[in-house]
Amino acid sequence: MRAMAMTAAILGLGLTLAAGPALAQAAAQAAPAPMNLFATSAQMQALIANARKIRPPGQPAFNQRILTLAPYAANLEHRTATAPPSVHEAHAELFYVVEGAATLITGGKLVDEKRTNGTNLTGAAIAGGEPRPIAKGDVFLVPQNTPHQIVDPKGGEVILISMHVPRS
């Protein structure tokens, strides 16, 4: 049954097998994310509208998945305020600015560093980083192990596409 559930998920058939909650939960955990390799302009505009509509109040950044091909995923990021800085130890991060403008800070050192999981760190701020303006159409790559933060969204928001790129 588990193999059938995984095969159904891989093929994108959307089948639900009635075999009890434990098996269904195990299959859901074992099944890879379905592939999604293309997003139309209309779908992107709908994601942006959705982010503006459902982003929880007071949450500075809201992410939605756009495309998936494991181990890669592209996300839409809707940022309305400064979120805490990050360091990704296992991957680089590629960004494309869809709408708006802000300031990108890279380099330096995290202040009050805290581990968020096995390969990511956060902090209260970045000390000694290099600020640079970013705006619609800009593309930038943040190498792994590099503190980075997007601050001060101009006009109240900046919308980005981000992709984590695993590194060996």
Short mmCIF file of N, CA and C in Angstrom, two decimals, residues 67-150:
data_model
loop_
_atom_site.label_atom_id
_atom_site.label_comp_id
_atom_site.label_asym_id
_atom_site.label_seq_id
_atom_site.Cartn_x
_atom_site.Cartn_y
_atom_site.Cartn_z
N LEU A 67 7.72 26.79 -7.69
CA LEU A 67 8.15 25.63 -8.48
C LEU A 67 8.90 24.65 -7.60
N THR A 68 8.84 23.36 -7.96
CA THR A 68 9.53 22.33 -7.18
C THR A 68 10.11 21.27 -8.11
N LEU A 69 11.37 20.99 -7.94
CA LEU A 69 12.06 19.86 -8.55
C LEU A 69 13.16 19.49 -7.56
N ALA A 70 12.85 18.56 -6.67
CA ALA A 70 13.76 18.22 -5.57
C ALA A 70 15.17 18.00 -6.09
N PRO A 71 16.17 18.57 -5.42
CA PRO A 71 16.14 19.27 -4.14
C PRO A 71 15.90 20.77 -4.28
N TYR A 72 15.46 21.23 -5.43
CA TYR A 72 15.30 22.67 -5.67
C TYR A 72 13.85 23.09 -5.51
N ALA A 73 13.67 24.33 -5.08
CA ALA A 73 12.35 24.93 -4.98
C ALA A 73 12.50 26.43 -5.16
N ALA A 74 11.60 27.01 -5.93
CA ALA A 74 11.55 28.47 -6.08
C ALA A 74 10.36 28.97 -5.27
N ASN A 75 10.57 30.04 -4.51
CA ASN A 75 9.54 30.59 -3.64
C ASN A 75 9.28 32.05 -3.97
N LEU A 76 8.04 32.47 -3.78
CA LEU A 76 7.68 33.88 -3.85
C LEU A 76 7.78 34.41 -2.43
N GLU A 77 8.53 35.49 -2.24
CA GLU A 77 8.66 36.11 -0.92
C GLU A 77 8.02 37.49 -0.97
N HIS A 78 7.04 37.71 -0.10
CA HIS A 78 6.39 39.01 0.03
C HIS A 78 6.87 39.61 1.35
N ARG A 79 7.66 40.68 1.26
CA ARG A 79 8.25 41.29 2.46
C ARG A 79 7.69 42.69 2.63
N THR A 80 7.17 42.96 3.84
CA THR A 80 6.61 44.27 4.13
C THR A 80 7.38 45.01 5.22
N ALA A 81 8.36 44.35 5.81
CA ALA A 81 9.18 44.96 6.86
C ALA A 81 10.50 44.18 6.92
N THR A 82 11.40 44.66 7.73
CA THR A 82 12.69 43.99 7.89
C THR A 82 12.51 42.71 8.69
N ALA A 83 12.94 41.60 8.13
CA ALA A 83 12.94 40.31 8.82
C ALA A 83 14.34 40.06 9.38
N PRO A 84 14.48 39.16 10.33
CA PRO A 84 15.81 38.88 10.89
C PRO A 84 16.78 38.39 9.82
N PRO A 85 18.08 38.63 10.02
CA PRO A 85 19.08 38.14 9.06
C PRO A 85 19.22 36.63 9.14
N SER A 86 19.82 36.05 8.09
CA SER A 86 20.02 34.60 8.01
C SER A 86 21.42 34.25 7.56
N VAL A 87 21.83 33.03 7.89
CA VAL A 87 23.01 32.39 7.33
C VAL A 87 22.58 30.97 7.00
N HIS A 88 22.81 30.54 5.76
CA HIS A 88 22.51 29.18 5.34
C HIS A 88 23.84 28.45 5.16
N GLU A 89 24.07 27.45 5.98
CA GLU A 89 25.36 26.75 5.97
C GLU A 89 25.46 25.70 4.86
N ALA A 90 24.34 25.21 4.36
CA ALA A 90 24.36 24.11 3.38
C ALA A 90 23.99 24.52 1.97
N HIS A 91 23.62 25.79 1.76
CA HIS A 91 23.23 26.20 0.41
C HIS A 91 23.43 27.70 0.20
N ALA A 92 23.56 28.04 -1.07
CA ALA A 92 23.54 29.44 -1.49
C ALA A 92 22.08 29.81 -1.73
N GLU A 93 21.81 31.10 -1.93
CA GLU A 93 20.44 31.53 -2.20
C GLU A 93 20.44 32.55 -3.33
N LEU A 94 19.63 32.25 -4.34
CA LEU A 94 19.49 33.10 -5.52
C LEU A 94 18.20 33.89 -5.39
N PHE A 95 18.25 35.20 -5.69
CA PHE A 95 17.07 36.06 -5.61
C PHE A 95 16.86 36.81 -6.92
N TYR A 96 15.59 37.06 -7.23
CA TYR A 96 15.18 37.95 -8.33
C TYR A 96 14.12 38.88 -7.76
N VAL A 97 14.29 40.20 -7.94
CA VAL A 97 13.33 41.17 -7.42
C VAL A 97 12.22 41.36 -8.46
N VAL A 98 11.02 40.94 -8.10
CA VAL A 98 9.86 41.01 -9.00
C VAL A 98 9.24 42.39 -8.98
N GLU A 99 9.04 42.93 -7.78
CA GLU A 99 8.43 44.26 -7.61
C GLU A 99 9.05 44.93 -6.39
N GLY A 100 9.07 46.26 -6.44
CA GLY A 100 9.50 47.03 -5.28
C GLY A 100 11.00 47.21 -5.19
N ALA A 101 11.43 47.71 -4.03
CA ALA A 101 12.84 48.00 -3.77
C ALA A 101 13.08 47.88 -2.27
N ALA A 102 14.33 47.68 -1.92
CA ALA A 102 14.73 47.56 -0.51
C ALA A 102 16.25 47.71 -0.45
N THR A 103 16.82 47.39 0.68
CA THR A 103 18.27 47.36 0.85
C THR A 103 18.68 45.95 1.22
N LEU A 104 19.70 45.43 0.55
CA LEU A 104 20.27 44.12 0.85
C LEU A 104 21.56 44.35 1.64
N ILE A 105 21.69 43.65 2.76
CA ILE A 105 22.93 43.69 3.53
C ILE A 105 23.54 42.29 3.47
N THR A 106 24.81 42.20 3.06
CA THR A 106 25.50 40.91 3.00
C THR A 106 26.86 41.03 3.68
N GLY A 107 27.35 39.88 4.15
CA GLY A 107 28.65 39.84 4.80
C GLY A 107 28.55 40.21 6.26
N GLY A 108 29.68 40.52 6.85
CA GLY A 108 29.70 40.88 8.26
C GLY A 108 29.51 39.69 9.16
N LYS A 109 28.92 39.95 10.33
CA LYS A 109 28.73 38.90 11.34
C LYS A 109 27.36 39.07 11.98
N LEU A 110 26.69 37.94 12.23
CA LEU A 110 25.41 37.99 12.93
C LEU A 110 25.59 38.47 14.36
N VAL A 111 24.69 39.33 14.81
CA VAL A 111 24.65 39.80 16.20
C VAL A 111 23.65 38.91 16.94
N ASP A 112 24.02 38.43 18.13
CA ASP A 112 23.17 37.53 18.93
C ASP A 112 22.74 36.31 18.11
N GLU A 113 23.73 35.64 17.54
CA GLU A 113 23.49 34.48 16.67
C GLU A 113 22.74 33.36 17.39
N LYS A 114 21.75 32.78 16.69
CA LYS A 114 20.99 31.64 17.21
C LYS A 114 20.80 30.63 16.09
N ARG A 115 20.85 29.36 16.43
CA ARG A 115 20.63 28.29 15.46
C ARG A 115 19.13 28.06 15.33
N THR A 116 18.63 28.09 14.09
CA THR A 116 17.20 27.83 13.86
C THR A 116 16.94 26.37 13.52
N ASN A 117 17.94 25.70 12.92
CA ASN A 117 17.87 24.27 12.65
C ASN A 117 19.29 23.79 12.36
N GLY A 118 19.44 22.58 11.83
CA GLY A 118 20.76 21.99 11.65
C GLY A 118 21.69 22.72 10.71
N THR A 119 21.15 23.53 9.79
CA THR A 119 22.01 24.19 8.80
C THR A 119 21.73 25.68 8.63
N ASN A 120 20.93 26.27 9.51
CA ASN A 120 20.60 27.68 9.38
C ASN A 120 20.77 28.42 10.70
N LEU A 121 21.21 29.68 10.58
CA LEU A 121 21.37 30.55 11.73
C LEU A 121 20.58 31.83 11.50
N THR A 122 20.24 32.51 12.58
CA THR A 122 19.62 33.82 12.51
C THR A 122 20.25 34.69 13.59
N GLY A 123 19.85 35.94 13.62
CA GLY A 123 20.38 36.85 14.63
C GLY A 123 19.50 38.08 14.74
N ALA A 124 19.93 39.01 15.60
CA ALA A 124 19.19 40.24 15.80
C ALA A 124 19.50 41.27 14.72
N ALA A 125 20.72 41.20 14.15
CA ALA A 125 21.16 42.16 13.14
C ALA A 125 22.45 41.63 12.53
N ILE A 126 23.01 42.40 11.59
CA ILE A 126 24.31 42.10 11.00
C ILE A 126 25.25 43.24 11.34
N ALA A 127 26.40 42.92 11.90
CA ALA A 127 27.43 43.92 12.19
C ALA A 127 28.47 43.87 11.07
N GLY A 128 28.77 45.03 10.50
CA GLY A 128 29.83 45.11 9.50
C GLY A 128 29.48 44.63 8.12
N GLY A 129 28.21 44.43 7.81
CA GLY A 129 27.81 44.00 6.47
C GLY A 129 27.85 45.13 5.47
N GLU A 130 27.77 44.76 4.19
CA GLU A 130 27.77 45.75 3.10
C GLU A 130 26.35 45.97 2.59
N PRO A 131 25.81 47.19 2.74
CA PRO A 131 24.46 47.47 2.22
C PRO A 131 24.52 47.86 0.74
N ARG A 132 23.51 47.46 0.00
CA ARG A 132 23.37 47.90 -1.39
C ARG A 132 21.89 47.94 -1.73
N PRO A 133 21.48 48.92 -2.52
CA PRO A 133 20.06 48.98 -2.90
C PRO A 133 19.73 47.86 -3.89
N ILE A 134 18.52 47.33 -3.77
CA ILE A 134 17.99 46.37 -4.74
C ILE A 134 16.64 46.89 -5.22
N ALA A 135 16.32 46.61 -6.49
CA ALA A 135 15.07 47.09 -7.07
C ALA A 135 14.59 46.12 -8.13
N LYS A 136 13.38 46.35 -8.60
CA LYS A 136 12.73 45.51 -9.60
C LYS A 136 13.71 45.16 -10.73
N GLY A 137 13.80 43.86 -11.04
CA GLY A 137 14.66 43.38 -12.11
C GLY A 137 16.05 42.95 -11.66
N ASP A 138 16.46 43.32 -10.44
CA ASP A 138 17.78 42.92 -9.95
C ASP A 138 17.81 41.43 -9.62
N VAL A 139 18.97 40.83 -9.84
CA VAL A 139 19.22 39.42 -9.52
C VAL A 139 20.47 39.39 -8.66
N PHE A 140 20.45 38.60 -7.58
CA PHE A 140 21.65 38.49 -6.76
C PHE A 140 21.73 37.10 -6.15
N LEU A 141 22.96 36.69 -5.89
CA LEU A 141 23.28 35.39 -5.33
C LEU A 141 23.99 35.61 -4.00
N VAL A 142 23.51 34.95 -2.95
CA VAL A 142 24.14 35.01 -1.64
C VAL A 142 24.85 33.68 -1.42
N PRO A 143 26.20 33.67 -1.34
CA PRO A 143 26.93 32.41 -1.13
C PRO A 143 26.56 31.77 0.22
N GLN A 144 26.75 30.46 0.31
CA GLN A 144 26.51 29.78 1.58
C GLN A 144 27.43 30.37 2.64
N ASN A 145 27.01 30.29 3.89
CA ASN A 145 27.75 30.80 5.04
C ASN A 145 27.91 32.32 5.04
N THR A 146 27.06 33.03 4.30
CA THR A 146 27.13 34.49 4.22
C THR A 146 25.92 35.10 4.93
N PRO A 147 26.14 35.91 5.97
CA PRO A 147 25.01 36.62 6.58
C PRO A 147 24.34 37.51 5.53
N HIS A 148 23.01 37.52 5.53
CA HIS A 148 22.28 38.38 4.60
C HIS A 148 20.94 38.78 5.21
N GLN A 149 20.50 39.96 4.81
CA GLN A 149 19.25 40.50 5.32
C GLN A 149 18.72 41.51 4.32
N ILE A 150 17.41 41.49 4.12
CA ILE A 150 16.74 42.48 3.27
C ILE A 150 15.99 43.41 4.21
#
